[in-house]
């Protein structure tokens, strides 16, 4: 039924919905039931409806809706973004396999690859997403998959995604991409040939900073493998959280439109401010991959990072002087959030390690919410005036 809607705004509301409506309820009820009556002819454990098996009506509707949003064959929700990433990797890799992964990926992903995969007998190498010529030399006969991100955190770098797909197809690798930052509104990996798209649904998909959730979207055979793996690992999403994700998802297109518009305005303001040294935002022409972003994305997203003309103390002062964004990690909610990655997401690294990744201790990351851009800009102006 999902394929019958042409536009993503309509799919968000109608794809995957159960008809006829359950007891006439316009909104999908929460099936707060861990187990379901066995139906006649139910074949095997994985066919029995049970909340951990991610097959309640709340799961089914989300799966169809998310697949429709990315024009993909199938989808699966998980208990967190990390559950999506770890489950997908463990579904496509087995002992003896080798993974190519984007250097500078999200810290939790980096930690899972470096600390956990070796215990499963999986080896890895990190790649420079913007230097495809260097990838071939890292290939091994046992390389099975390549994992990248659509947009990196916190530098907003965009890897050479078209070449990633071509490289994966040429060498028979499964291609995986963390598509959390753009959301399906701005980028749909399946349309460009990626096998699996992964999300921290905690962020834009849900959009209200009130749940932790994840999603795996892509090729039906791989999503099925991930589903069986998730059944065993147990990182499924509770139906109450499914409902909150479903409710948040309904406004994804209007939220993303505002995130895109607001972030562009804030980025332009920062780029023209004398106290600001550098702004990282793919929508600015000064961004090194601006043309790539234009070609691949339908919007440039709500995330910005920037450097001020000043030291770490001055950056800390800006973060404490702003009044609208809350100083907190995470991103993608309706409310603006601000953080210094050196003190949050990348605090586990030494200043030298951060510097090698291009992340200075004075870098500020701003998750631009859906407030009025004018108010966000006035707030930033008063904070920058204090340094
Ligand atoms: N991927 C990206 C790009 C993230 O920013 C995050 C969390 O910040 C994750 C994955 C992990 O998601 P979760 O916290 O929902 O497990």
GROMACS .gro file of C-alpha atoms and ligand atoms in nm:
model
  403
    1UNK     CA    1   0.000   0.000   0.000
    2UNK     CA    2   0.295   0.230   0.073
    3UNK     CA    3   0.402   0.244  -0.290
    4UNK     CA    4   0.071   0.400  -0.390
    5UNK     CA    5   0.163   0.738  -0.237
    6UNK     CA    6   0.383   0.957  -0.451
    7UNK     CA    7   0.509   1.217  -0.205
    8UNK     CA    8   0.700   1.165   0.117
    9UNK     CA    9   0.473   1.405   0.311
   10UNK     CA   10   0.175   1.179   0.234
   11UNK     CA   11   0.368   0.859   0.304
   12UNK     CA   12   0.460   0.990   0.651
   13UNK     CA   13   0.093   1.014   0.743
   14UNK     CA   14  -0.061   0.722   0.551
   15UNK     CA   15   0.197   0.456   0.459
   16UNK     CA   16   0.164   0.130   0.648
   17UNK     CA   17  -0.154   0.227   0.833
   18UNK     CA   18  -0.391  -0.057   0.923
   19UNK     CA   19  -0.728  -0.060   0.743
   20UNK     CA   20  -1.005  -0.094   0.840
   21UNK     CA   21  -0.924   0.128   1.141
   22UNK     CA   22  -0.909  -0.069   1.466
   23UNK     CA   23  -1.244  -0.008   1.642
   24UNK     CA   24  -1.262   0.308   1.426
   25UNK     CA   25  -0.969   0.465   1.613
   26UNK     CA   26  -0.812   0.732   1.391
   27UNK     CA   27  -0.485   0.688   1.578
   28UNK     CA   28  -0.314   0.350   1.598
   29UNK     CA   29  -0.369   0.217   1.953
   30UNK     CA   30  -0.073   0.105   2.165
   31UNK     CA   31  -0.066  -0.276   2.184
   32UNK     CA   32   0.067  -0.286   2.539
   33UNK     CA   33   0.080  -0.664   2.540
   34UNK     CA   34   0.401  -0.861   2.555
   35UNK     CA   35   0.243  -1.172   2.409
   36UNK     CA   36  -0.045  -1.253   2.174
   37UNK     CA   37  -0.284  -1.545   2.141
   38UNK     CA   38  -0.138  -1.818   1.918
   39UNK     CA   39  -0.327  -1.826   1.591
   40UNK     CA   40  -0.417  -2.152   1.425
   41UNK     CA   41  -0.141  -2.263   1.195
   42UNK     CA   42   0.127  -2.032   1.343
   43UNK     CA   43   0.451  -2.187   1.223
   44UNK     CA   44   0.748  -2.168   1.456
   45UNK     CA   45   0.876  -1.936   1.724
   46UNK     CA   46   0.955  -1.637   1.500
   47UNK     CA   47   0.599  -1.631   1.363
   48UNK     CA   48   0.441  -1.606   1.710
   49UNK     CA   49   0.355  -1.245   1.796
   50UNK     CA   50   0.569  -1.139   2.093
   51UNK     CA   51   0.699  -0.792   2.176
   52UNK     CA   52   1.069  -0.888   2.168
   53UNK     CA   53   1.020  -1.034   1.821
   54UNK     CA   54   0.923  -0.684   1.696
   55UNK     CA   55   0.606  -0.811   1.532
   56UNK     CA   56   0.321  -0.638   1.714
   57UNK     CA   57   0.091  -0.413   1.507
   58UNK     CA   58   0.284  -0.110   1.642
   59UNK     CA   59   0.607  -0.254   1.503
   60UNK     CA   60   0.450  -0.363   1.172
   61UNK     CA   61   0.312  -0.017   1.095
   62UNK     CA   62   0.644   0.153   1.175
   63UNK     CA   63   0.832  -0.096   0.958
   64UNK     CA   64   0.612  -0.030   0.656
   65UNK     CA   65   0.613   0.345   0.709
   66UNK     CA   66   0.992   0.372   0.745
   67UNK     CA   67   1.055   0.151   0.441
   68UNK     CA   68   0.818   0.370   0.238
   69UNK     CA   69   0.992   0.690   0.353
   70UNK     CA   70   1.329   0.579   0.217
   71UNK     CA   71   1.182   0.403  -0.090
   72UNK     CA   72   1.336   0.084   0.046
   73UNK     CA   73   1.212  -0.274   0.053
   74UNK     CA   74   1.188  -0.324   0.430
   75UNK     CA   75   1.257  -0.174   0.772
   76UNK     CA   76   1.301  -0.277   1.135
   77UNK     CA   77   1.289  -0.064   1.450
   78UNK     CA   78   1.530  -0.127   1.736
   79UNK     CA   79   1.572  -0.030   2.100
   80UNK     CA   80   1.830   0.244   2.021
   81UNK     CA   81   2.046   0.373   1.740
   82UNK     CA   82   2.333   0.166   1.876
   83UNK     CA   83   2.109  -0.143   1.871
   84UNK     CA   84   2.046  -0.073   1.500
   85UNK     CA   85   2.417  -0.030   1.425
   86UNK     CA   86   2.542  -0.326   1.631
   87UNK     CA   87   2.263  -0.559   1.512
   88UNK     CA   88   2.312  -0.468   1.146
   89UNK     CA   89   2.688  -0.519   1.166
   90UNK     CA   90   2.651  -0.852   1.345
   91UNK     CA   91   2.393  -0.959   1.087
   92UNK     CA   92   2.622  -0.898   0.788
   93UNK     CA   93   2.957  -0.996   0.944
   94UNK     CA   94   3.075  -1.326   1.088
   95UNK     CA   95   3.402  -1.447   1.242
   96UNK     CA   96   3.687  -1.413   0.994
   97UNK     CA   97   3.528  -1.119   0.807
   98UNK     CA   98   3.680  -0.773   0.760
   99UNK     CA   99   3.497  -0.438   0.768
  100UNK     CA  100   3.586  -0.102   0.612
  101UNK     CA  101   3.442   0.180   0.821
  102UNK     CA  102   3.447   0.555   0.803
  103UNK     CA  103   3.715   0.711   1.022
  104UNK     CA  104   3.566   0.977   1.247
  105UNK     CA  105   3.229   0.802   1.270
  106UNK     CA  106   2.995   0.858   1.568
  107UNK     CA  107   3.181   0.772   1.892
  108UNK     CA  108   2.951   0.482   1.987
  109UNK     CA  109   2.995   0.326   1.642
  110UNK     CA  110   3.372   0.375   1.661
  111UNK     CA  111   3.378   0.215   2.008
  112UNK     CA  112   3.164  -0.082   1.896
  113UNK     CA  113   3.393  -0.148   1.600
  114UNK     CA  114   3.718  -0.113   1.793
  115UNK     CA  115   3.614  -0.273   2.126
  116UNK     CA  116   3.350  -0.533   2.035
  117UNK     CA  117   3.396  -0.656   1.677
  118UNK     CA  118   3.742  -0.809   1.744
  119UNK     CA  119   3.581  -1.027   2.015
  120UNK     CA  120   3.354  -1.166   1.742
  121UNK     CA  121   3.657  -1.239   1.522
  122UNK     CA  122   3.586  -0.945   1.288
  123UNK     CA  123   3.876  -0.722   1.180
  124UNK     CA  124   3.846  -0.368   1.044
  125UNK     CA  125   4.019  -0.072   0.884
  126UNK     CA  126   3.910   0.290   0.887
  127UNK     CA  127   3.881   0.480   0.560
  128UNK     CA  128   3.903   0.846   0.466
  129UNK     CA  129   3.558   0.913   0.318
  130UNK     CA  130   3.694   1.178   0.085
  131UNK     CA  131   3.992   0.987  -0.050
  132UNK     CA  132   3.846   0.694  -0.252
  133UNK     CA  133   4.185   0.622  -0.411
  134UNK     CA  134   4.308   0.501  -0.071
  135UNK     CA  135   4.027   0.246  -0.019
  136UNK     CA  136   4.144  -0.023  -0.261
  137UNK     CA  137   4.470  -0.080  -0.073
  138UNK     CA  138   4.271  -0.156   0.245
  139UNK     CA  139   4.061  -0.428   0.079
  140UNK     CA  140   4.127  -0.785   0.185
  141UNK     CA  141   3.992  -1.109   0.036
  142UNK     CA  142   3.767  -1.135   0.345
  143UNK     CA  143   3.631  -0.777   0.333
  144UNK     CA  144   3.251  -0.810   0.349
  145UNK     CA  145   3.107  -0.468   0.422
  146UNK     CA  146   3.163  -0.093   0.416
  147UNK     CA  147   3.004   0.142   0.672
  148UNK     CA  148   2.985   0.520   0.630
  149UNK     CA  149   2.774   0.813   0.750
  150UNK     CA  150   2.576   1.055   0.529
  151UNK     CA  151   2.705   1.352   0.727
  152UNK     CA  152   2.970   1.327   0.998
  153UNK     CA  153   2.946   1.454   1.352
  154UNK     CA  154   3.052   1.720   1.453
  155UNK     CA  155   3.235   1.847   1.143
  156UNK     CA  156   2.945   1.798   0.898
  157UNK     CA  157   3.171   1.637   0.642
  158UNK     CA  158   2.999   1.452   0.355
  159UNK     CA  159   3.189   1.143   0.234
  160UNK     CA  160   3.201   1.056  -0.135
  161UNK     CA  161   2.879   0.853  -0.109
  162UNK     CA  162   2.832   0.776  -0.480
  163UNK     CA  163   3.181   0.628  -0.494
  164UNK     CA  164   3.113   0.426  -0.176
  165UNK     CA  165   2.819   0.256  -0.352
  166UNK     CA  166   3.015   0.197  -0.674
  167UNK     CA  167   3.311   0.059  -0.474
  168UNK     CA  168   3.083  -0.173  -0.272
  169UNK     CA  169   2.913  -0.302  -0.587
  170UNK     CA  170   3.243  -0.356  -0.767
  171UNK     CA  171   3.388  -0.557  -0.478
  172UNK     CA  172   3.072  -0.737  -0.365
  173UNK     CA  173   3.052  -0.560  -0.027
  174UNK     CA  174   2.738  -0.485   0.171
  175UNK     CA  175   2.709  -0.106   0.192
  176UNK     CA  176   2.575   0.043   0.516
  177UNK     CA  177   2.518   0.410   0.594
  178UNK     CA  178   2.422   0.591   0.913
  179UNK     CA  179   2.156   0.831   0.782
  180UNK     CA  180   2.064   0.988   1.118
  181UNK     CA  181   2.162   1.347   1.036
  182UNK     CA  182   1.972   1.401   0.706
  183UNK     CA  183   1.668   1.185   0.793
  184UNK     CA  184   1.468   1.042   0.499
  185UNK     CA  185   1.342   1.392   0.421
  186UNK     CA  186   1.685   1.512   0.311
  187UNK     CA  187   1.843   1.186   0.189
  188UNK     CA  188   1.718   0.838   0.098
  189UNK     CA  189   2.016   0.600   0.072
  190UNK     CA  190   1.828   0.318  -0.109
  191UNK     CA  191   1.766   0.555  -0.402
  192UNK     CA  192   2.144   0.584  -0.442
  193UNK     CA  193   2.210   0.210  -0.413
  194UNK     CA  194   2.299   0.163  -0.046
  195UNK     CA  195   2.202  -0.178   0.093
  196UNK     CA  196   2.119  -0.071   0.450
  197UNK     CA  197   2.046   0.265   0.607
  198UNK     CA  198   2.078   0.295   0.985
  199UNK     CA  199   1.925   0.555   1.215
  200UNK     CA  200   1.935   0.677   1.566
  201UNK     CA  201   1.557   0.734   1.567
  202UNK     CA  202   1.621   0.906   1.900
  203UNK     CA  203   1.706   1.209   1.686
  204UNK     CA  204   1.508   1.354   1.391
  205UNK     CA  205   1.280   1.054   1.323
  206UNK     CA  206   1.120   1.093   1.664
  207UNK     CA  207   1.215   1.457   1.708
  208UNK     CA  208   1.099   1.520   2.065
  209UNK     CA  209   1.394   1.408   2.281
  210UNK     CA  210   1.168   1.173   2.477
  211UNK     CA  211   1.271   0.823   2.365
  212UNK     CA  212   1.575   0.624   2.256
  213UNK     CA  213   1.513   0.420   1.940
  214UNK     CA  214   1.678   0.302   1.619
  215UNK     CA  215   1.597   0.181   1.270
  216UNK     CA  216   1.745  -0.043   1.000
  217UNK     CA  217   1.604   0.026   0.652
  218UNK     CA  218   1.695  -0.133   0.318
  219UNK     CA  219   1.717  -0.460   0.125
  220UNK     CA  220   1.451  -0.708   0.239
  221UNK     CA  221   1.693  -1.004   0.267
  222UNK     CA  222   1.933  -0.807   0.487
  223UNK     CA  223   1.658  -0.655   0.703
  224UNK     CA  224   1.525  -1.009   0.756
  225UNK     CA  225   1.871  -1.124   0.868
  226UNK     CA  226   1.893  -0.826   1.102
  227UNK     CA  227   1.545  -0.906   1.237
  228UNK     CA  228   1.646  -1.262   1.328
  229UNK     CA  229   1.967  -1.128   1.488
  230UNK     CA  230   1.767  -0.871   1.685
  231UNK     CA  231   1.533  -1.145   1.807
  232UNK     CA  232   1.836  -1.323   1.952
  233UNK     CA  233   2.019  -1.017   2.085
  234UNK     CA  234   1.698  -0.878   2.234
  235UNK     CA  235   1.745  -0.509   2.154
  236UNK     CA  236   1.383  -0.460   2.043
  237UNK     CA  237   1.171  -0.147   2.089
  238UNK     CA  238   0.890  -0.153   2.346
  239UNK     CA  239   0.546  -0.078   2.195
  240UNK     CA  240   0.500   0.231   2.409
  241UNK     CA  241   0.820   0.374   2.259
  242UNK     CA  242   0.698   0.252   1.916
  243UNK     CA  243   0.392   0.466   1.966
  244UNK     CA  244   0.595   0.775   2.060
  245UNK     CA  245   0.819   0.720   1.755
  246UNK     CA  246   0.508   0.679   1.536
  247UNK     CA  247   0.360   1.000   1.678
  248UNK     CA  248   0.684   1.195   1.638
  249UNK     CA  249   0.734   1.063   1.286
  250UNK     CA  250   0.400   1.206   1.169
  251UNK     CA  251   0.546   1.561   1.179
  252UNK     CA  252   0.888   1.472   1.034
  253UNK     CA  253   0.844   1.661   0.707
  254UNK     CA  254   0.727   1.988   0.865
  255UNK     CA  255   0.993   1.965   1.135
  256UNK     CA  256   1.274   1.895   0.888
  257UNK     CA  257   1.163   2.177   0.664
  258UNK     CA  258   1.193   2.418   0.960
  259UNK     CA  259   1.523   2.262   1.077
  260UNK     CA  260   1.664   2.310   0.725
  261UNK     CA  261   1.545   2.672   0.702
  262UNK     CA  262   1.652   2.770   1.052
  263UNK     CA  263   1.997   2.612   1.031
  264UNK     CA  264   2.063   2.789   0.699
  265UNK     CA  265   1.973   3.125   0.854
  266UNK     CA  266   2.179   3.062   1.169
  267UNK     CA  267   2.476   2.940   0.961
  268UNK     CA  268   2.462   3.251   0.742
  269UNK     CA  269   2.446   3.474   1.050
  270UNK     CA  270   2.746   3.300   1.208
  271UNK     CA  271   2.946   3.306   0.882
  272UNK     CA  272   2.908   3.685   0.868
  273UNK     CA  273   2.986   3.750   1.237
  274UNK     CA  274   3.329   3.900   1.314
  275UNK     CA  275   3.370   3.687   1.630
  276UNK     CA  276   3.330   3.363   1.430
  277UNK     CA  277   3.631   3.205   1.261
  278UNK     CA  278   3.473   2.912   1.077
  279UNK     CA  279   3.127   2.763   1.021
  280UNK     CA  280   3.071   2.401   0.917
  281UNK     CA  281   2.735   2.372   0.740
  282UNK     CA  282   2.680   2.187   0.409
  283UNK     CA  283   2.437   2.455   0.292
  284UNK     CA  284   2.708   2.723   0.282
  285UNK     CA  285   2.898   2.760  -0.043
  286UNK     CA  286   3.217   2.768   0.164
  287UNK     CA  287   3.156   2.406   0.275
  288UNK     CA  288   3.408   2.180   0.095
  289UNK     CA  289   3.137   1.934  -0.013
  290UNK     CA  290   2.862   2.188  -0.081
  291UNK     CA  291   2.819   2.074  -0.443
  292UNK     CA  292   2.797   1.710  -0.333
  293UNK     CA  293   2.534   1.803  -0.075
  294UNK     CA  294   2.335   1.985  -0.343
  295UNK     CA  295   2.343   1.681  -0.570
  296UNK     CA  296   2.255   1.419  -0.307
  297UNK     CA  297   2.038   1.596  -0.050
  298UNK     CA  298   1.699   1.764  -0.062
  299UNK     CA  299   1.793   1.986   0.234
  300UNK     CA  300   2.109   2.061   0.430
  301UNK     CA  301   1.984   1.960   0.775
  302UNK     CA  302   1.965   2.116   1.119
  303UNK     CA  303   2.320   2.061   1.246
  304UNK     CA  304   2.592   2.327   1.250
  305UNK     CA  305   2.934   2.344   1.413
  306UNK     CA  306   3.153   2.652   1.439
  307UNK     CA  307   3.476   2.796   1.577
  308UNK     CA  308   3.498   3.138   1.734
  309UNK     CA  309   3.797   3.372   1.732
  310UNK     CA  310   3.898   3.288   2.085
  311UNK     CA  311   4.025   3.016   2.314
  312UNK     CA  312   3.847   2.728   2.485
  313UNK     CA  313   3.732   2.953   2.772
  314UNK     CA  314   3.571   3.193   2.527
  315UNK     CA  315   3.391   2.902   2.358
  316UNK     CA  316   3.272   2.778   2.697
  317UNK     CA  317   3.146   3.128   2.769
  318UNK     CA  318   2.939   3.133   2.448
  319UNK     CA  319   2.784   2.798   2.539
  320UNK     CA  320   2.688   2.924   2.884
  321UNK     CA  321   2.578   3.269   2.760
  322UNK     CA  322   2.317   3.149   2.509
  323UNK     CA  323   1.973   3.138   2.663
  324UNK     CA  324   1.761   2.947   2.414
  325UNK     CA  325   1.955   2.627   2.344
  326UNK     CA  326   2.004   2.393   2.636
  327UNK     CA  327   2.363   2.282   2.686
  328UNK     CA  328   2.320   1.908   2.630
  329UNK     CA  329   2.443   1.627   2.406
  330UNK     CA  330   2.214   1.455   2.150
  331UNK     CA  331   2.039   1.636   1.867
  332UNK     CA  332   1.748   1.639   1.629
  333UNK     CA  333   1.475   1.747   1.870
  334UNK     CA  334   1.235   2.037   1.828
  335UNK     CA  335   1.431   2.234   2.088
  336UNK     CA  336   1.776   2.376   2.011
  337UNK     CA  337   2.072   2.215   2.189
  338UNK     CA  338   2.431   2.334   2.211
  339UNK     CA  339   2.744   2.148   2.314
  340UNK     CA  340   3.121   2.146   2.291
  341UNK     CA  341   3.211   1.799   2.152
  342UNK     CA  342   3.542   1.809   2.347
  343UNK     CA  343   3.340   1.798   2.669
  344UNK     CA  344   3.066   1.557   2.556
  345UNK     CA  345   3.068   1.321   2.253
  346UNK     CA  346   3.448   1.330   2.208
  347UNK     CA  347   3.552   1.374   2.572
  348UNK     CA  348   3.691   1.020   2.582
  349UNK     CA  349   3.971   1.121   2.342
  350UNK     CA  350   4.289   1.316   2.415
  351UNK     CA  351   4.318   1.674   2.279
  352UNK     CA  352   4.579   1.535   2.034
  353UNK     CA  353   4.341   1.263   1.908
  354UNK     CA  354   4.066   1.523   1.866
  355UNK     CA  355   4.304   1.757   1.686
  356UNK     CA  356   4.401   1.477   1.447
  357UNK     CA  357   4.030   1.449   1.358
  358UNK     CA  358   4.005   1.826   1.311
  359UNK     CA  359   3.800   1.875   1.629
  360UNK     CA  360   3.943   2.160   1.835
  361UNK     CA  361   3.855   2.201   2.202
  362UNK     CA  362   3.681   2.529   2.118
  363UNK     CA  363   3.453   2.378   1.851
  364UNK     CA  364   3.084   2.441   1.927
  365UNK     CA  365   2.807   2.217   1.791
  366UNK     CA  366   2.457   2.356   1.756
  367UNK     CA  367   2.149   2.139   1.693
  368UNK     CA  368   1.914   2.401   1.552
  369UNK     CA  369   1.557   2.347   1.668
  370UNK     CA  370   1.228   2.468   1.523
  371UNK     CA  371   1.199   2.790   1.726
  372UNK     CA  372   1.185   3.122   1.534
  373UNK     CA  373   1.519   3.169   1.357
  374UNK     CA  374   1.506   3.539   1.446
  375UNK     CA  375   1.504   3.456   1.819
  376UNK     CA  376   1.783   3.201   1.786
  377UNK     CA  377   1.997   3.454   1.599
  378UNK     CA  378   1.929   3.735   1.849
  379UNK     CA  379   2.026   3.498   2.130
  380UNK     CA  380   2.352   3.400   1.957
  381UNK     CA  381   2.428   3.768   1.889
  382UNK     CA  382   2.401   3.859   2.258
  383UNK     CA  383   2.615   3.557   2.356
  384UNK     CA  384   2.888   3.638   2.100
  385UNK     CA  385   2.888   4.001   2.219
  386UNK     CA  386   3.004   3.879   2.559
  387UNK     CA  387   3.341   3.743   2.443
  388LIG     N1  388   2.441   0.756   1.504
  388LIG     C1  389   2.459   0.888   1.520
  388LIG     C2  390   2.499   0.972   1.403
  388LIG     C3  391   2.440   0.947   1.646
  388LIG     O1  392   2.458   1.079   1.661
  388LIG     C4  393   2.402   0.865   1.755
  388LIG     C5  394   2.380   0.920   1.891
  388LIG     O2  395   2.414   1.032   1.919
  388LIG     C6  396   2.386   0.728   1.734
  388LIG     C7  397   2.406   0.676   1.606
  388LIG     C8  398   2.348   0.635   1.845
  388LIG     O3  399   2.213   0.648   1.870
  388LIG     P1  400   2.141   0.612   2.011
  388LIG     O4  401   2.193   0.710   2.112
  388LIG     O5  402   1.996   0.626   1.978
  388LIG     O6  403   2.179   0.472   2.045
   0.00000   0.00000   0.00000
